[in-house]
Amino acid sequence: MSRSSRAVLVVTALLSAATIAAVHVQQRRERERLHSGVLRDLERQSQKRENIRLLEEQIALTKRLTEERDKMLVEKGSQQP
């Protein structure tokens, strides 16, 4: 083999190896990005469940407070002559 053909072979092999490595790196990044998306979705769902629980708790507290206030108003009204 001549010197120039060896150089072309080496350069071609290096470029092929670099291309393969770049594709693998790109695939790994894409997989990590997709996985982080799943984690974000799970976190969002968890936060949504927590928000709903807090809202239901707040509704129950508001209802109880309203009932107690109404009860106190009725008792106050019945105490007056």
XYZ file of C-alpha atoms in Angstrom:
81
model
C 0.000 0.000 0.000
C 1.206 3.422 -0.775
C 1.610 6.071 1.871
C -1.314 8.157 0.579
C -3.691 5.175 0.488
C -2.749 4.313 4.090
C -3.393 7.907 5.125
C -6.800 7.839 3.424
C -7.615 4.526 5.143
C -6.612 5.876 8.567
C -8.552 9.106 8.085
C -11.615 7.172 6.892
C -11.410 4.796 9.863
C -11.065 7.707 12.300
C -14.004 9.555 10.762
C -16.124 6.389 10.884
C -15.225 5.820 14.546
C -15.979 9.456 15.378
C -19.343 9.236 13.613
C -20.278 6.065 15.479
C -19.248 7.596 18.806
C -21.247 10.756 18.077
C -24.364 8.713 17.267
C -24.034 6.769 20.523
C -23.619 9.984 22.529
C -26.636 11.501 20.797
C -28.732 8.389 21.523
C -27.721 8.440 25.197
C -28.668 12.117 25.518
C -32.002 11.487 23.825
C -32.724 8.572 26.182
C -31.849 10.729 29.210
C -34.045 13.543 27.931
C -36.986 11.183 27.458
C -36.459 9.704 30.911
C -36.372 13.146 32.516
C -39.658 13.908 30.756
C -41.236 10.872 32.387
C -39.912 11.963 35.778
C -41.331 15.463 35.256
C -44.723 13.969 34.334
C -44.729 11.813 37.460
C -43.831 14.834 39.590
C -46.602 16.878 37.953
C -49.145 14.125 38.620
C -48.029 13.896 42.232
C -48.304 17.664 42.644
C -51.758 17.625 41.065
C -52.946 14.936 43.509
C -51.536 16.976 46.395
C -53.276 20.137 45.143
C -56.593 18.284 44.860
C -56.190 16.899 48.388
C -55.463 20.387 49.740
C -58.435 21.827 47.876
C -60.766 19.167 49.255
C -59.412 19.802 52.738
C -59.966 23.539 52.318
C -63.521 22.973 51.087
C -64.282 20.786 54.108
C -62.829 23.385 56.487
C -64.802 26.173 54.845
C -68.005 24.135 55.085
C -67.374 23.379 58.767
C -66.615 27.039 59.503
C -69.785 28.156 57.728
C -71.862 25.634 59.673
C -70.346 26.753 62.980
C -70.944 30.412 62.102
C -74.558 29.711 61.156
C -75.041 27.736 64.373
C -73.653 30.618 66.426
C -75.930 33.091 64.651
C -78.950 30.899 65.321
C -78.005 30.567 69.013
C -77.453 34.314 69.262
C -80.834 34.996 67.666
C -82.663 32.618 69.998
C -81.051 34.195 73.101
C -82.367 37.660 72.356
C -85.836 38.445 73.918
